[in-house]
Structure formats: structure tokens, C-alpha cells
XYZ file of C-alpha atoms in Angstrom:
767
model
C 65.980 2.901 66.998
C 64.148 5.486 66.347
C 60.929 5.983 68.120
C 57.771 5.745 65.599
C 54.859 7.267 65.962
C 51.080 5.698 64.978
C 47.236 5.882 65.881
C 45.195 3.053 66.497
C 42.437 4.657 64.255
C 41.311 7.408 62.435
C 37.272 8.887 61.839
C 35.755 7.387 59.295
C 32.843 9.790 58.769
C 35.012 12.974 57.337
C 35.581 16.404 58.074
C 32.075 17.322 56.575
C 30.323 14.162 57.111
C 30.862 12.945 53.825
C 30.217 9.209 54.672
C 26.782 9.890 56.194
C 25.482 11.712 53.700
C 26.563 9.113 51.258
C 25.241 6.475 53.028
C 21.932 8.368 53.239
C 22.189 8.908 49.420
C 22.683 5.160 48.809
C 19.806 4.138 50.953
C 17.413 6.184 49.777
C 18.063 5.232 45.782
C 20.249 8.765 44.806
C 23.465 7.130 44.707
C 24.556 3.668 42.883
C 26.858 1.252 44.582
C 30.033 2.513 42.420
C 29.759 6.029 43.636
C 29.068 5.194 47.411
C 32.472 3.228 46.923
C 34.173 6.062 45.538
C 33.175 8.413 48.531
C 34.765 5.868 50.717
C 38.034 5.220 48.647
C 38.365 9.219 48.630
C 37.706 9.300 52.048
C 40.625 6.919 53.052
C 43.126 8.281 50.797
C 42.546 11.639 51.973
C 42.848 10.273 55.874
C 46.068 8.570 55.174
C 47.275 11.856 53.448
C 46.479 13.737 56.728
C 48.299 11.242 58.851
C 51.199 11.192 56.638
C 51.174 15.453 56.481
C 51.165 15.727 60.276
C 54.449 13.419 60.543
C 52.681 10.099 61.292
C 55.515 7.001 60.657
C 52.942 4.264 60.423
C 49.529 4.892 58.888
C 46.475 2.923 59.788
C 44.362 0.726 57.442
C 41.426 -1.433 58.617
C 39.949 1.324 60.570
C 37.675 2.538 57.510
C 33.821 0.719 57.787
C 30.871 1.136 55.864
C 29.030 0.634 58.931
C 30.862 -0.523 61.955
C 34.222 -2.377 62.086
C 32.600 -5.404 64.372
C 30.342 -5.819 61.548
C 33.199 -5.694 59.090
C 34.744 -8.660 60.824
C 31.767 -10.560 60.932
C 31.656 -10.491 56.994
C 35.249 -10.979 56.998
C 34.904 -14.277 58.839
C 31.398 -15.159 56.872
C 29.204 -14.636 60.103
C 26.019 -14.002 58.408
C 22.613 -14.941 60.156
C 20.966 -17.161 58.652
C 17.856 -15.447 58.157
C 19.726 -12.681 56.169
C 21.295 -15.487 54.026
C 18.096 -16.985 53.042
C 17.522 -13.533 51.734
C 19.364 -13.858 48.445
C 20.040 -16.817 46.501
C 23.847 -16.907 46.372
C 26.328 -16.743 49.037
C 28.017 -13.610 47.920
C 28.624 -10.994 50.997
C 27.603 -7.011 49.208
C 26.339 -3.927 50.098
C 22.718 -4.880 50.318
C 23.866 -7.886 52.681
C 26.001 -5.731 54.876
C 23.216 -3.058 55.190
C 20.383 -5.461 55.394
C 22.082 -7.107 58.689
C 22.828 -3.283 60.293
C 19.196 -1.672 59.533
C 16.940 -4.618 59.044
C 16.522 -3.292 55.259
C 18.381 -2.112 52.275
C 18.004 -0.783 48.716
C 16.253 -3.388 47.258
C 13.134 -2.973 49.368
C 13.648 -6.619 51.203
C 12.877 -5.953 55.002
C 14.060 -8.642 57.957
C 14.685 -8.287 61.486
C 18.678 -6.716 61.759
C 21.028 -7.639 64.455
C 21.476 -6.473 67.669
C 23.300 -3.252 68.555
C 25.001 -2.197 71.538
C 27.382 -0.061 73.021
C 31.091 -0.221 72.292
C 32.817 -0.691 75.816
C 31.707 2.405 77.706
C 31.514 5.027 74.694
C 28.764 6.299 72.659
C 29.519 4.369 69.953
C 27.151 1.145 68.850
C 28.477 -1.869 67.147
C 26.245 -4.698 65.492
C 26.552 -7.368 67.612
C 27.876 -10.797 65.976
C 25.532 -13.938 65.991
C 26.746 -16.788 66.942
C 25.451 -20.305 66.777
C 26.438 -23.984 67.843
C 29.190 -25.523 65.831
C 29.207 -22.984 63.218
C 32.473 -22.716 61.034
C 33.988 -19.523 59.724
C 35.817 -18.840 56.400
C 37.530 -15.982 55.399
C 34.975 -14.333 52.873
C 34.527 -10.572 52.809
C 38.401 -9.377 51.973
C 37.648 -5.605 52.647
C 40.826 -4.641 54.864
C 42.931 -6.979 52.142
C 41.618 -4.623 49.328
C 42.296 -1.624 51.574
C 45.947 -2.546 52.036
C 46.459 -2.848 48.488
C 45.052 0.374 48.252
C 47.558 1.833 50.442
C 50.513 0.027 49.581
C 49.992 1.805 45.906
C 49.857 4.627 47.185
C 53.277 4.239 48.761
C 52.295 4.573 52.422
C 54.232 2.675 55.258
C 51.172 0.934 57.032
C 49.997 -0.903 59.995
C 46.869 -3.038 59.253
C 44.248 -3.386 62.136
C 42.334 -6.547 63.129
C 39.676 -6.589 65.710
C 41.090 -9.597 67.977
C 39.472 -12.767 67.722
C 38.947 -13.217 71.674
C 37.157 -9.859 71.678
C 35.252 -11.050 68.847
C 33.797 -13.830 70.341
C 33.258 -11.854 73.827
C 31.135 -9.444 72.030
C 29.074 -11.950 70.082
C 25.767 -13.116 71.020
C 24.561 -16.781 71.527
C 21.813 -17.653 69.504
C 19.320 -20.809 69.908
C 21.307 -23.506 71.941
C 23.207 -22.409 74.521
C 26.786 -23.207 74.356
C 30.340 -21.970 75.420
C 31.840 -19.092 73.021
C 35.300 -20.180 73.357
C 33.983 -23.776 71.415
C 34.117 -21.200 68.245
C 37.975 -20.286 68.613
C 39.453 -22.744 66.983
C 37.191 -22.190 63.766
C 37.802 -18.379 64.167
C 41.295 -18.665 64.241
C 42.073 -20.739 60.963
C 40.298 -17.481 59.412
C 42.784 -15.072 61.220
C 46.085 -17.339 60.436
C 45.091 -17.044 56.564
C 44.694 -13.356 56.935
C 47.730 -12.809 58.557
C 49.522 -15.037 55.792
C 48.023 -12.824 53.130
C 49.096 -9.804 54.850
C 52.850 -11.176 55.489
C 52.782 -12.142 51.524
C 52.166 -8.228 50.790
C 55.056 -7.287 53.066
C 53.325 -6.563 55.901
C 55.801 -6.743 58.981
C 53.546 -5.260 61.838
C 49.743 -5.980 62.521
C 47.486 -3.850 65.117
C 45.191 -6.624 66.927
C 42.595 -5.027 68.982
C 42.052 -7.002 72.415
C 40.422 -4.614 74.579
C 38.746 -6.970 76.835
C 42.142 -7.894 78.450
C 41.080 -4.433 80.405
C 38.432 -6.087 81.918
C 38.398 -8.764 84.778
C 38.371 -12.035 82.702
C 37.910 -15.693 83.868
C 40.913 -18.382 84.090
C 39.311 -20.086 80.893
C 39.524 -16.745 79.116
C 42.749 -16.097 80.299
C 43.987 -19.318 79.124
C 42.268 -19.099 75.523
C 44.372 -15.702 74.739
C 47.671 -17.835 75.167
C 46.220 -20.901 73.016
C 44.723 -18.499 70.345
C 48.171 -16.350 70.240
C 50.296 -19.388 69.739
C 47.962 -20.189 66.688
C 48.758 -16.689 65.418
C 52.564 -16.757 65.859
C 55.235 -16.725 63.040
C 52.684 -14.680 60.242
C 53.825 -11.119 61.039
C 54.786 -9.180 64.131
C 51.695 -8.539 66.486
C 51.124 -5.484 68.189
C 48.421 -6.538 71.118
C 46.347 -3.473 71.718
C 44.451 -2.648 74.417
C 42.535 0.534 75.479
C 39.878 1.977 78.021
C 41.290 0.982 81.219
C 44.443 -0.454 82.376
C 45.898 -3.862 82.262
C 48.153 -4.259 85.385
C 46.248 -6.909 86.299
C 46.453 -8.516 83.489
C 50.082 -8.749 83.132
C 51.055 -11.704 83.887
C 48.956 -13.504 81.244
C 49.946 -10.700 78.680
C 53.952 -11.079 78.905
C 53.238 -14.795 78.446
C 51.537 -14.596 74.825
C 53.610 -15.160 71.653
C 53.651 -11.697 70.005
C 55.917 -8.899 69.560
C 54.339 -5.985 71.136
C 51.686 -4.346 73.453
C 49.964 -0.838 73.209
C 48.806 0.497 76.643
C 46.410 3.188 77.329
C 48.266 5.896 79.297
C 45.585 8.348 79.708
C 43.494 6.293 82.229
C 43.337 7.243 85.677
C 45.765 4.646 87.476
C 47.612 3.664 84.246
C 51.044 2.522 85.145
C 53.681 2.291 82.326
C 56.672 1.396 84.470
C 55.167 -1.701 85.725
C 54.234 -2.841 82.120
C 57.919 -1.795 81.052
C 59.230 -3.785 84.019
C 56.988 -6.931 83.400
C 56.858 -7.277 79.868
C 59.881 -9.265 77.938
C 62.686 -6.594 77.218
C 62.864 -7.613 73.269
C 58.865 -6.592 73.021
C 58.177 -3.313 71.481
C 55.877 -1.017 73.901
C 53.291 1.339 72.288
C 52.610 4.395 74.731
C 48.930 5.147 74.071
C 49.940 8.962 75.399
C 47.550 11.007 73.437
C 44.338 10.832 74.687
C 41.527 9.643 71.625
C 38.492 10.281 73.378
C 38.745 13.729 74.662
C 39.772 17.136 72.909
C 41.941 19.196 75.371
C 45.294 19.764 74.210
C 47.531 17.563 75.629
C 50.663 18.416 78.116
C 53.476 17.467 75.819
C 56.187 18.221 78.386
C 54.824 15.688 80.870
C 54.434 13.233 78.497
C 58.123 13.985 77.060
C 59.262 13.805 81.013
C 57.350 10.460 81.673
C 58.198 8.641 78.212
C 61.959 10.072 78.416
C 63.019 7.597 80.801
C 62.202 4.743 78.954
C 63.092 5.567 75.611
C 67.202 4.276 76.225
C 66.004 0.957 77.404
C 63.323 -0.187 74.695
C 61.798 -0.159 71.489
C 58.977 2.562 72.175
C 55.967 3.632 69.843
C 54.090 6.609 70.558
C 50.253 6.141 69.371
C 46.707 7.554 70.613
C 45.234 5.910 73.596
C 42.370 4.484 71.793
C 40.942 5.095 68.028
C 40.318 8.375 67.476
C 37.274 7.404 66.038
C 35.612 8.881 69.462
C 37.378 12.733 68.529
C 36.072 15.051 65.970
C 38.557 15.258 62.659
C 40.346 18.528 62.656
C 39.997 21.889 64.640
C 40.813 24.284 61.760
C 37.656 24.304 60.396
C 36.267 26.065 63.729
C 36.251 29.737 63.401
C 33.425 30.681 65.863
C 35.343 29.712 69.249
C 37.031 32.093 71.301
C 40.562 31.874 70.211
C 41.783 31.200 73.872
C 39.124 28.487 74.354
C 40.030 27.164 70.485
C 43.915 26.983 71.801
C 42.954 24.892 74.898
C 41.509 22.017 72.163
C 42.995 19.376 70.061
C 41.065 17.004 67.290
C 42.415 13.997 65.284
C 44.328 16.074 62.802
C 45.924 17.684 65.705
C 46.668 14.846 68.044
C 48.490 13.536 65.084
C 50.438 16.268 65.276
C 51.136 16.274 68.935
C 52.632 12.701 68.404
C 54.734 13.579 65.400
C 56.223 16.334 67.967
C 56.693 14.660 71.026
C 58.271 11.423 68.576
C 60.898 14.209 67.397
C 61.356 15.390 70.483
C 62.296 12.206 71.827
C 64.440 10.980 69.228
C 66.116 14.133 69.778
C 66.351 13.913 73.306
C 69.072 15.566 73.997
C 68.247 18.795 71.901
C 66.913 21.539 74.486
C 65.147 23.476 71.520
C 62.679 20.375 70.983
C 61.851 20.687 74.695
C 60.906 24.022 74.722
C 58.829 23.901 71.633
C 56.781 21.058 74.038
C 56.672 23.473 76.806
C 55.703 26.279 75.007
C 52.748 24.008 73.149
C 51.535 23.043 76.357
C 51.554 26.242 78.052
C 48.884 27.530 75.874
C 46.345 24.779 77.549
C 45.244 27.360 80.028
C 41.587 28.434 80.514
C 42.315 30.668 84.101
C 41.055 27.900 86.160
C 40.306 30.331 89.014
C 38.100 32.643 86.756
C 34.548 33.011 87.815
C 33.439 31.514 84.543
C 34.878 28.294 85.195
C 34.405 27.910 89.285
C 30.865 28.951 90.552
C 31.171 29.575 94.442
C 27.945 30.124 94.810
C 27.202 27.056 92.900
C 29.243 24.835 95.112
C 27.600 26.655 98.039
C 23.849 25.514 96.791
C 25.276 21.888 95.815
C 27.270 21.456 99.329
C 23.670 22.021 100.797
C 21.550 19.803 98.368
C 23.600 16.899 98.949
C 23.193 17.241 102.423
C 19.315 17.520 102.412
C 18.685 14.957 99.594
C 17.729 12.355 101.565
C 15.211 14.217 103.747
C 13.135 14.768 100.837
C 12.347 11.506 99.410
C 8.630 10.912 98.179
C 6.137 8.515 99.353
C 6.602 4.934 98.013
C 5.800 3.832 94.771
C 2.756 1.820 96.176
C 1.374 4.910 97.610
C 2.400 6.981 94.598
C 1.064 4.710 92.175
C -2.581 5.039 93.486
C -2.767 8.776 93.842
C -0.971 9.251 90.010
C -3.728 6.087 89.035
C -6.571 8.287 90.341
C -5.045 11.652 89.198
C -4.085 10.855 85.544
C -6.804 8.078 84.602
C -4.772 6.301 82.034
C -6.073 3.012 81.229
C -3.890 -0.340 81.443
C -1.497 -0.869 78.563
C -0.948 2.901 78.248
C 0.310 4.066 74.749
C 2.963 6.583 74.286
C 6.017 7.474 72.607
C 9.643 8.289 74.161
C 9.834 11.778 73.089
C 10.855 12.875 69.800
C 8.735 13.087 66.612
C 9.897 13.042 63.169
C 12.160 16.015 62.181
C 10.959 17.137 58.651
C 12.833 19.350 56.553
C 10.828 21.857 57.586
C 11.636 21.917 61.078
C 15.132 22.043 60.300
C 15.092 24.917 58.229
C 13.143 26.752 60.378
C 16.027 26.142 63.647
C 18.934 27.159 61.150
C 17.218 30.040 59.665
C 16.822 31.325 63.730
C 20.244 30.326 64.563
C 21.780 32.207 61.302
C 19.760 35.097 62.237
C 17.680 34.877 59.419
C 14.186 34.646 61.436
C 13.449 36.612 64.274
C 12.334 35.017 67.732
C 8.604 36.015 67.187
C 8.272 34.418 63.845
C 10.689 31.500 65.249
C 8.218 30.538 68.193
C 5.351 30.864 66.251
C 6.588 28.651 63.875
C 7.853 25.967 66.679
C 4.070 26.194 68.256
C 2.563 25.658 65.009
C 4.685 22.194 64.652
C 4.105 21.255 68.000
C 0.142 21.660 67.436
C 0.412 19.721 64.268
C 2.358 16.907 66.599
C -0.336 16.800 69.081
C -2.889 16.383 66.630
C -1.198 13.941 64.975
C -1.002 11.955 68.208
C -4.555 12.766 69.266
C -5.525 11.167 66.036
C -3.701 8.096 66.519
C -5.466 8.115 70.142
C -2.162 7.725 72.238
C -2.741 8.146 75.984
C 0.117 10.208 76.912
C 1.420 12.502 74.512
C 4.833 14.429 73.556
C 5.422 17.475 71.915
C 7.836 16.030 69.759
C 10.685 18.010 70.862
C 10.375 20.111 67.666
C 12.956 22.937 69.294
C 15.518 20.438 69.749
C 18.573 19.449 67.155
C 19.991 16.940 69.783
C 19.077 15.847 73.017
C 22.345 16.649 74.787
C 22.941 19.916 72.854
C 19.822 21.712 73.170
C 20.340 21.503 77.192
C 23.761 22.351 76.991
C 23.052 25.646 75.106
C 20.983 26.636 77.983
C 23.271 25.856 80.532
C 26.159 27.976 81.845
C 29.802 26.193 81.510
C 29.637 24.721 77.949
C 31.466 25.608 74.481
C 29.953 24.137 70.816
C 31.718 23.384 67.872
C 30.533 23.621 64.218
C 32.134 20.669 62.803
C 33.021 18.966 65.717
C 31.286 15.406 65.150
C 31.724 11.914 65.568
C 30.265 8.433 64.639
C 27.876 7.120 66.695
C 26.557 4.052 64.585
C 26.189 3.853 60.865
C 25.458 7.146 59.384
C 24.061 8.572 63.018
C 27.196 11.178 63.848
C 26.654 13.406 67.257
C 28.098 16.804 68.105
C 29.482 16.522 71.842
C 29.300 19.509 73.759
C 32.522 20.606 75.542
C 32.152 21.335 79.452
C 34.913 24.153 80.548
C 33.202 25.413 83.439
C 30.809 25.247 86.152
C 27.149 24.562 85.153
C 24.123 25.964 86.124
C 20.834 27.200 83.786
C 21.797 30.522 82.355
C 20.649 33.317 84.549
C 18.151 30.642 86.103
C 15.876 30.609 82.688
C 13.463 27.989 82.161
C 14.623 25.686 79.425
C 11.578 23.687 78.036
C 8.925 24.916 79.790
C 7.117 27.434 77.734
C 7.205 24.284 74.739
C 5.372 21.753 77.080
C 3.416 23.944 78.417
C 1.866 25.200 75.072
C 1.546 21.555 74.336
C -0.451 20.891 77.501
C -2.747 23.666 77.108
C -4.042 22.503 73.320
C -5.037 18.828 74.655
C -6.736 16.992 77.597
C -4.494 14.230 77.318
C -1.088 14.500 79.555
C 1.907 15.737 77.943
C 5.329 14.628 78.754
C 7.852 17.085 79.834
C 10.955 15.829 78.352
C 14.654 16.392 79.879
C 17.729 14.900 79.543
C 19.570 13.752 82.392
C 22.749 14.535 84.102
C 24.640 11.413 83.951
C 23.855 11.355 79.669
C 24.533 14.779 79.595
C 27.665 14.212 81.017
C 28.628 10.964 79.407
C 27.894 12.350 75.886
C 29.638 15.593 76.734
C 33.782 16.060 76.304
C 34.371 16.854 79.827
C 36.497 19.137 81.515
C 39.448 17.438 82.881
C 39.879 19.385 86.399
C 37.043 18.833 88.240
C 35.792 14.617 88.863
C 32.831 13.472 86.680
C 31.006 13.073 89.865
C 30.827 16.778 90.635
C 30.248 18.008 86.996
C 27.159 15.318 87.188
C 25.911 16.967 90.079
C 26.057 20.418 89.222
C 23.816 19.067 86.135
C 21.658 17.549 88.644
C 20.533 21.018 90.145
C 19.747 22.568 87.000
C 17.646 19.930 85.992
C 15.791 19.842 89.309
C 14.992 23.334 88.803
C 13.688 23.035 85.700
C 11.640 19.704 87.178
C 10.064 21.752 89.578
C 9.201 24.770 87.276
C 7.504 22.131 84.907
C 5.275 20.964 87.729
C 4.485 24.593 88.887
C 3.245 24.748 85.236
C 0.874 21.574 85.921
C 2.727 19.274 84.032
C 1.884 15.858 85.529
C 4.367 13.801 83.776
C 7.975 14.158 83.618
C 10.662 11.703 81.879
C 14.286 12.226 82.498
C 16.085 9.991 79.889
C 19.204 8.567 80.831
C 20.217 6.415 78.202
C 24.078 6.815 79.121
C 23.688 5.503 82.658
C 25.194 2.048 82.187
C 27.483 3.432 79.678
C 29.079 5.163 82.416
C 30.189 1.974 84.196
C 34.064 1.600 84.352
C 35.401 -1.519 82.835
C 36.128 -3.237 85.935
C 33.476 -4.880 87.791
C 35.359 -4.351 91.122
C 34.682 -0.545 90.794
C 31.200 -0.614 89.529
C 29.651 0.002 92.984
C 31.152 3.580 93.660
C 29.909 4.949 90.247
C 26.364 3.489 90.532
C 26.411 4.987 94.142
C 26.826 8.695 93.120
C 24.631 8.386 89.755
C 21.817 7.094 91.299
C 22.127 10.055 94.047
C 22.634 12.505 91.135
C 19.790 11.368 89.783
C 17.636 11.510 92.778
C 18.480 14.877 93.111
C 16.896 15.671 89.870
C 13.604 14.620 91.254
C 13.777 15.459 95.117
C 10.874 17.382 96.397
C 8.553 16.091 93.547
C 4.915 15.618 94.609
C 3.308 12.084 94.654
C 0.827 12.752 92.158
C 3.625 13.725 89.424
C 4.563 10.539 87.674
C 8.568 10.646 87.114
C 9.776 8.905 84.001
C 13.099 7.782 82.531
C 14.164 6.059 79.396
C 17.537 3.901 79.144
C 18.780 2.399 75.935
C 20.975 -0.437 74.870
C 21.838 -1.713 78.218
C 22.317 -4.971 79.707
C 19.795 -4.347 82.824
C 20.959 -7.267 84.925
C 24.229 -5.406 85.531
C 22.395 -2.439 86.896
C 19.051 -3.697 88.378
C 19.626 -2.636 91.794
C 20.958 0.944 90.665
C 17.498 0.842 88.413
C 15.628 0.070 91.646
C 17.510 2.959 93.723
C 16.292 5.675 91.106
C 12.898 5.018 92.182
C 11.153 6.137 89.418
C 7.701 5.321 88.475
C 7.719 4.593 84.826
C 10.893 3.209 83.073
C 10.937 2.746 78.983
C 13.523 0.850 77.701
C 15.089 -0.449 74.355
C 14.308 -3.899 74.296
C 13.162 -4.904 70.619
C 16.574 -5.707 68.863
C 17.394 -8.186 71.779
C 14.032 -10.110 71.336
C 12.481 -8.871 74.425
C 15.242 -10.883 76.441
C 16.289 -8.030 78.537
C 13.010 -8.488 80.328
C 14.009 -11.382 82.338
C 15.967 -9.309 84.582
C 12.805 -7.485 85.330
C 10.980 -10.803 86.156
C 13.334 -12.270 88.307
C 14.248 -9.047 90.084
C 12.033 -7.186 93.085
C 11.435 -4.189 90.514
C 7.792 -3.919 91.029
C 7.394 -0.236 89.251
C 5.824 0.345 85.712
C 7.900 -0.891 82.311
C 7.326 0.562 78.707
C 9.644 -2.217 76.859
C 10.340 -0.940 73.556
C 7.963 -2.751 71.358
C 9.573 -2.114 68.269
C 12.859 -1.203 66.587
C 12.879 2.785 65.283
C 16.454 2.384 63.785
C 14.793 0.374 61.258
C 12.710 1.410 58.645
C 10.499 -1.792 58.870
C 7.226 -1.413 59.984
C 5.394 -3.746 62.098
C 2.251 -5.096 61.477
C -1.016 -5.184 64.357
C -0.293 -9.157 64.364
C 3.291 -8.591 65.136
C 2.695 -6.145 67.749
C -0.212 -8.368 69.484
C 2.484 -11.490 69.739
C 4.811 -8.852 71.070
C 2.578 -7.629 74.057
C 1.633 -11.293 74.937
C 5.232 -12.103 74.715
C 5.967 -8.891 77.315
C 2.831 -10.193 79.317
C 5.396 -13.591 80.211
C 7.693 -11.007 81.998
C 5.531 -8.101 83.130
C 1.988 -8.176 84.780
C -0.386 -5.900 82.501
C -1.061 -3.446 85.442
C 2.526 -2.853 85.274
C 3.013 -2.455 81.064
C 3.613 0.569 79.123
C 3.296 0.223 75.388
C 5.894 2.803 73.297
C 8.646 2.068 70.326
C 12.145 1.418 72.123
C 13.207 4.893 71.193
C 13.160 8.466 69.824
C 11.051 9.040 66.236
C 13.230 11.895 65.218
C 15.169 10.185 62.285
C 12.063 8.255 60.583
C 9.457 9.859 58.517
C 5.853 10.505 59.345
C 4.838 7.725 56.885
C 6.494 5.647 58.602
C 5.888 6.555 61.855
C 1.821 7.019 61.366
C 1.402 3.361 60.162
C 3.496 1.928 63.287
C 2.124 3.877 65.883
C -1.500 3.232 64.338
C -0.661 -0.340 64.375
C 0.835 -0.261 68.158
C -2.322 1.551 69.515
C -4.597 -1.076 67.919
C -2.993 -3.960 69.089
C -2.868 -2.082 72.900
C -6.417 -1.387 72.460
C -7.380 -5.417 71.414
C -5.602 -6.846 74.339
C -6.884 -4.201 76.761
C -10.331 -5.166 75.475
C -9.347 -8.894 76.031
C -8.192 -8.347 79.346
C -11.388 -6.091 80.127
C -13.711 -8.882 79.387
C -11.929 -11.478 80.963
C -11.727 -9.557 84.240
């Protein structure tokens, strides 16, 4: 039987971020619903045609989402939070409902708390967390998948619909109100899945991809048993490809082999992946889908090595070739990159190219005795060569310095927090409940135009720096008028918190259109690590901007840096060096910048590590090794810092109970976190732990345009004080403000400061 190619999903955003632009136009009232829908349809049709043109056999349907595929699944099963259902008179689900759940507001002006948002496994993609309530009932409601199947079939494509699996959906969900076992909802949920599969079968669909990535986790016996019960209920409708990704499934193979499904997809790009074991263990009648092309990185595949690995399997079993995971995590098309050096460009492969790689590999395996096709694979693979012994890729001086730094790092510890805090209190003279922001301030059209003009050569450096300083001055004045206690310079010069630093470090290259979706309309353009990393010419990266901001105010200004773990995880990384070694290289560069900031009189330095938890291995048994080196990397950044210099860090959307010991090990003076969307539940872990340093929980959700009132802030502060003593509590938004307007920010921060002052005043009167 012929080997077929497929992918687990294609990017939704469009080559030129058409979906992002359409969504934002719709949210601001510049685009109506019909035109937004038309943009989505055009993108889907283009993406299906691109897959077919590259030679993919089974096209993916169900990978498109207006905001997030988990939210789409919630709508499909009619899982609508009560507060959002009460916002309208009927029970219809429409764009207003969808975007209100995701954003907390929509085009009709109604505003209500959004659902929680968190990271999709260990990626930088975010999903909208399903809200689960005791004894709730599901039913089929939002039929986007069925409509899109009809679209693709009408165009004559051979397709494979995609569903997020019922067990993974419940696992990702969050219990609201009365505590209960999430698996108690499985029976009702399965009735919807059965109905969907029946409708797909009626349309002539033979195979359905059901994603159950939680199978790579170390599940309890209860969840393992639930898999058999669930898939027994779903059998006999269509043929099911049980799909896993992001890690190995060897530990679950005895569970998987007993399931009443017809095939399994395995991520073959993960270290330790054992395709031979899976092949031997699963029933001989099953289809085996090999995720042989890496969907999470951008390097050209070694197709000849893949060919040799797979050629021994194709004689004994039905084989499909696929991407390791959805190509959602990869840019769209390398062909638009005109500024990359050709030798470097030849090493890369984006989504369209990955589809081509699958088709090439499929052809060679289907004609396994044809040497000509094997030669084609050899030639293709040979182009992936960055001359790995060159000075550009391997810096011997850096290696020696790093070795020395690792040896002395623990000999240069700062004093204990208890000692440092007294010194800092005397030096900084901050009030209780100090107010601040996370870092970035609104990025206006004017700011973006200045950066673009400078980058494109239409503005000289003198004019550029003058303009940036003017915007920094305006940002400082705004904050002083709001009476914030600790100021920021606004990150006016930064297009992105990772890319800005990467541009000032050796070892990185950058794309023009290498965008990937982070959440909703938010896209990021990860830099690519191709060599050893250090500051270019040992030049400072942010000192001149922070020093200028500090020179025009008497209040402390934070010097804000992106940490090494976040730069690592939010970049496409080289694969010839361990992630640990890459992070250690970055930590030296950040340490140099911290030292320069301190020498210039900056008394508060913030090293953002929003991706610390994101880097955790999916299997808990592997956590300790990662956290050990990740915390060591961070401490190198701050080794040698004076006691009077206050060190902050910021973290996003993390389950801190998982990493509280690592947070303690970082030994920062202040941690600011995102906790507003989780209704402050994240703070429970700090109450229960021995973490005594200072904490700034995010007091409001910046991802929503909703402006909280002063009374709302007061209520939230009182709630925070149930977990954190007033001497340790900072007051700040939950994230940077670059995506918001000054109109929103000004009002929100004013109310935040007024609330902090009121509670501060009450405390002083009381004591």
C-alpha cells in the first residue's frame, strides 16, 4: 500500500499575517463580520492549495481557528462560561461571544472578564482555558469544523479532519466553583464527539485525526483507564488516528495498544523517541504515522537519514509520514525571505518547505528501489551545512570564559534577602505598596514609524536617537503625572523583547516574515540561533536609554532585560549544541549588561523570565535536571551584583506551584507575575511556601481593553493581602503595556495608583 503524507496542521495567520490584520480591523469596527469571514475562507483555501501543490496527500481541515483551537472546541461542545452566556438574550454562539470569551470585550462594547489564558504545553502558543463546572452538560453547537469540511470537499480535496481529543480537552480545562473530578464530565462530552464523528462519516470522511497530546505526560491510572473507556465509546464511526506530539509515548505504549483505534501518530523528532518500539508494540493492523519532520524548528531536514530510518518499517506496515506536530509553530514560507545569506537560507525550512520535504520523502519510500530518488534526498540533505567548525559558529574565547564563570559562580553569592532588603529599603526609600509597571508602554504609530524609518535607512542615527529620547521623556512625564513610584523608560526602542536583544548579540539571524502565532492576533517573529552568543563588540545594549531616562527624574527607573531562558525558548535554536550551553552563553552577555547598568547608577534591574516554566520537560521525572541548570543560568546573570541593587524578574502565565523551589533558588528581590486572569489563585502557592521575598501579582489583565475602576483595584488589593503581607506586596499590571493605547493605560494606572494610596494610607493610620 502506498505511503501517504499529511501534516498535523498548517499555520492560520497567513503569509503576511492577513488573519491578524483582519481580526484587529474587526475589533476596531473597520471590518464587518462578512468581510472577516471572507478573509478566513480565503486563507483556508490558499493553505489547502499550498499543501496540495507541495504534494501532501491528505489535507488538514480543522486546524483553522479565529482565535484559538481550544476555544473553538469549547464552542463546538457548547461550553460557554455563564457570565458570557448572560450577556446576550439568546443562546446563539457568534463572533461577539467568541471574542468576548477570549478578550473580555467585543465589537458591541460589552465588557466582562475574559477566560484564563495559558501556555500550550511547553510552547509559546497560548490557549483559552476551558471552564468546567460540576455536572455540566455538553451538546453540539458551534459547527465550524463541519462547515470547513464542506468547504474542502466542495473544492475536491482529499481531507483528514482534526479534532482536539476529549481527554486532552478535559485535562486542559479548569474547574470553576465546586471542586469535582473532571473525568465525571467525560460521558456527556463523548456524546458530542460521537455526534461529530457520525456527521463526518455521513460526509464520506474515512480518517479523523484526534489529538491527545496528554498521552506524552506521566498520567495517573485513572486517566489511563479513561482513555480506554472514551475510545470504546467513539469506535465504529470513522477510522481514528490517535495523535501525540511534543514528547515520547514509550511509557504509555501498553495503554495505547489496547485502545480501539486504527492508527497512532508518534513524534519522531524528540530525543529518545523510539519508533521501532512503537512499531513492535502496536497491533500489526494499525497505521503508524511517523512525525519525522520537525514542526517546531526551522532547520532543513536530513531527509536521507529519515529515509534510512523509515525504510526498514515500510515493508511490514501501513505507514504515513507527517510533521512532528502542527506547523502552527513554524513560519509559513521561506520563499519570501530575501535578506538572508543564501548559505544560511539553504539550512532553513518553513511550513511550505516542510510539506515539500514530506512529499519528497514519501516519493522516495514509495519507490524504495529507485536509487535516483535516494540521491535526490542525499543532495537535499547535504545543503544543510553551516561549516560547523567556523569561528562564526564556535567562539573558543567565549567557551573558555564560560568555563571559568561556571566555576566561580557560586563563590560570588550576594548577601541573604533579609540583609539586602534592609539595605535596599534605606537606599531606595520606597513606600509600602510601591507602584510600577512591568516594562513596555504603549507603542504608538509614531514610535513604530521612527523605528521603521531608521531600520530602512530613511532616518540617520542622530535623528533616530533624538526621537527615541523624546518619546522616553514623554513616557517618564506620563508616569510622574500618575505618581508611580518606580518608573520604566517604556522600551520605546524595542520592537520585541527577544528580537531587540538578539539583534545586539552575535550568533543570531533574522527573518522578514518568519511570523508565528502566539495567541489570537498576537504574532511573534522568533530570531534564529545559528552560532555562539555574546554581545557584539562587547557593546552595551540598553544602558544609554536607561541612563537617559534616569537622568530626567528623581524616581528610580528600572533597567529591563530579557533573561537567557526566555531568549532561548522564544528563539529557533541551533541543534548542534545543547539548550543548556546556549542559555549559559546568553547568561554571560546579560551579566555584562547588568554590570554596566549598575556601574551607571541604575539601582533597580529587572531580568524578565516569562518562559522559565515553559521550558519544563513534559514528563515530571525530567524536571529537576532542567530547573537545576535553568536557575544556575539565571544566577550567573546577577552574580557579583551589589546588595543595594534591587533585582526583579517577571513571569507569565505559570503554574507556580510546579516551580516554587526554582523561584526561591533564583533569589531575586522582587518577582512580578501574571495572576489577574486566574482570579489570584496563583498566589496560594506563595502563601504556602517559604518564599519571603517581595511579590507583585498582576492586579489587572492588560490583554483586555477593560479598564478596572478604583474600587475594583481596592477589592483586588485586599484579596492579595490575604496571601501576601503588605510589606512584601508590589502593585503593578500583569504584563507589559505595549499593545494597549495610552487612553486605556492612563485611566487604568491612575485608578491603580489611587487604590494603592488609599490602602497605604489606611495602613499608616492603623499603625
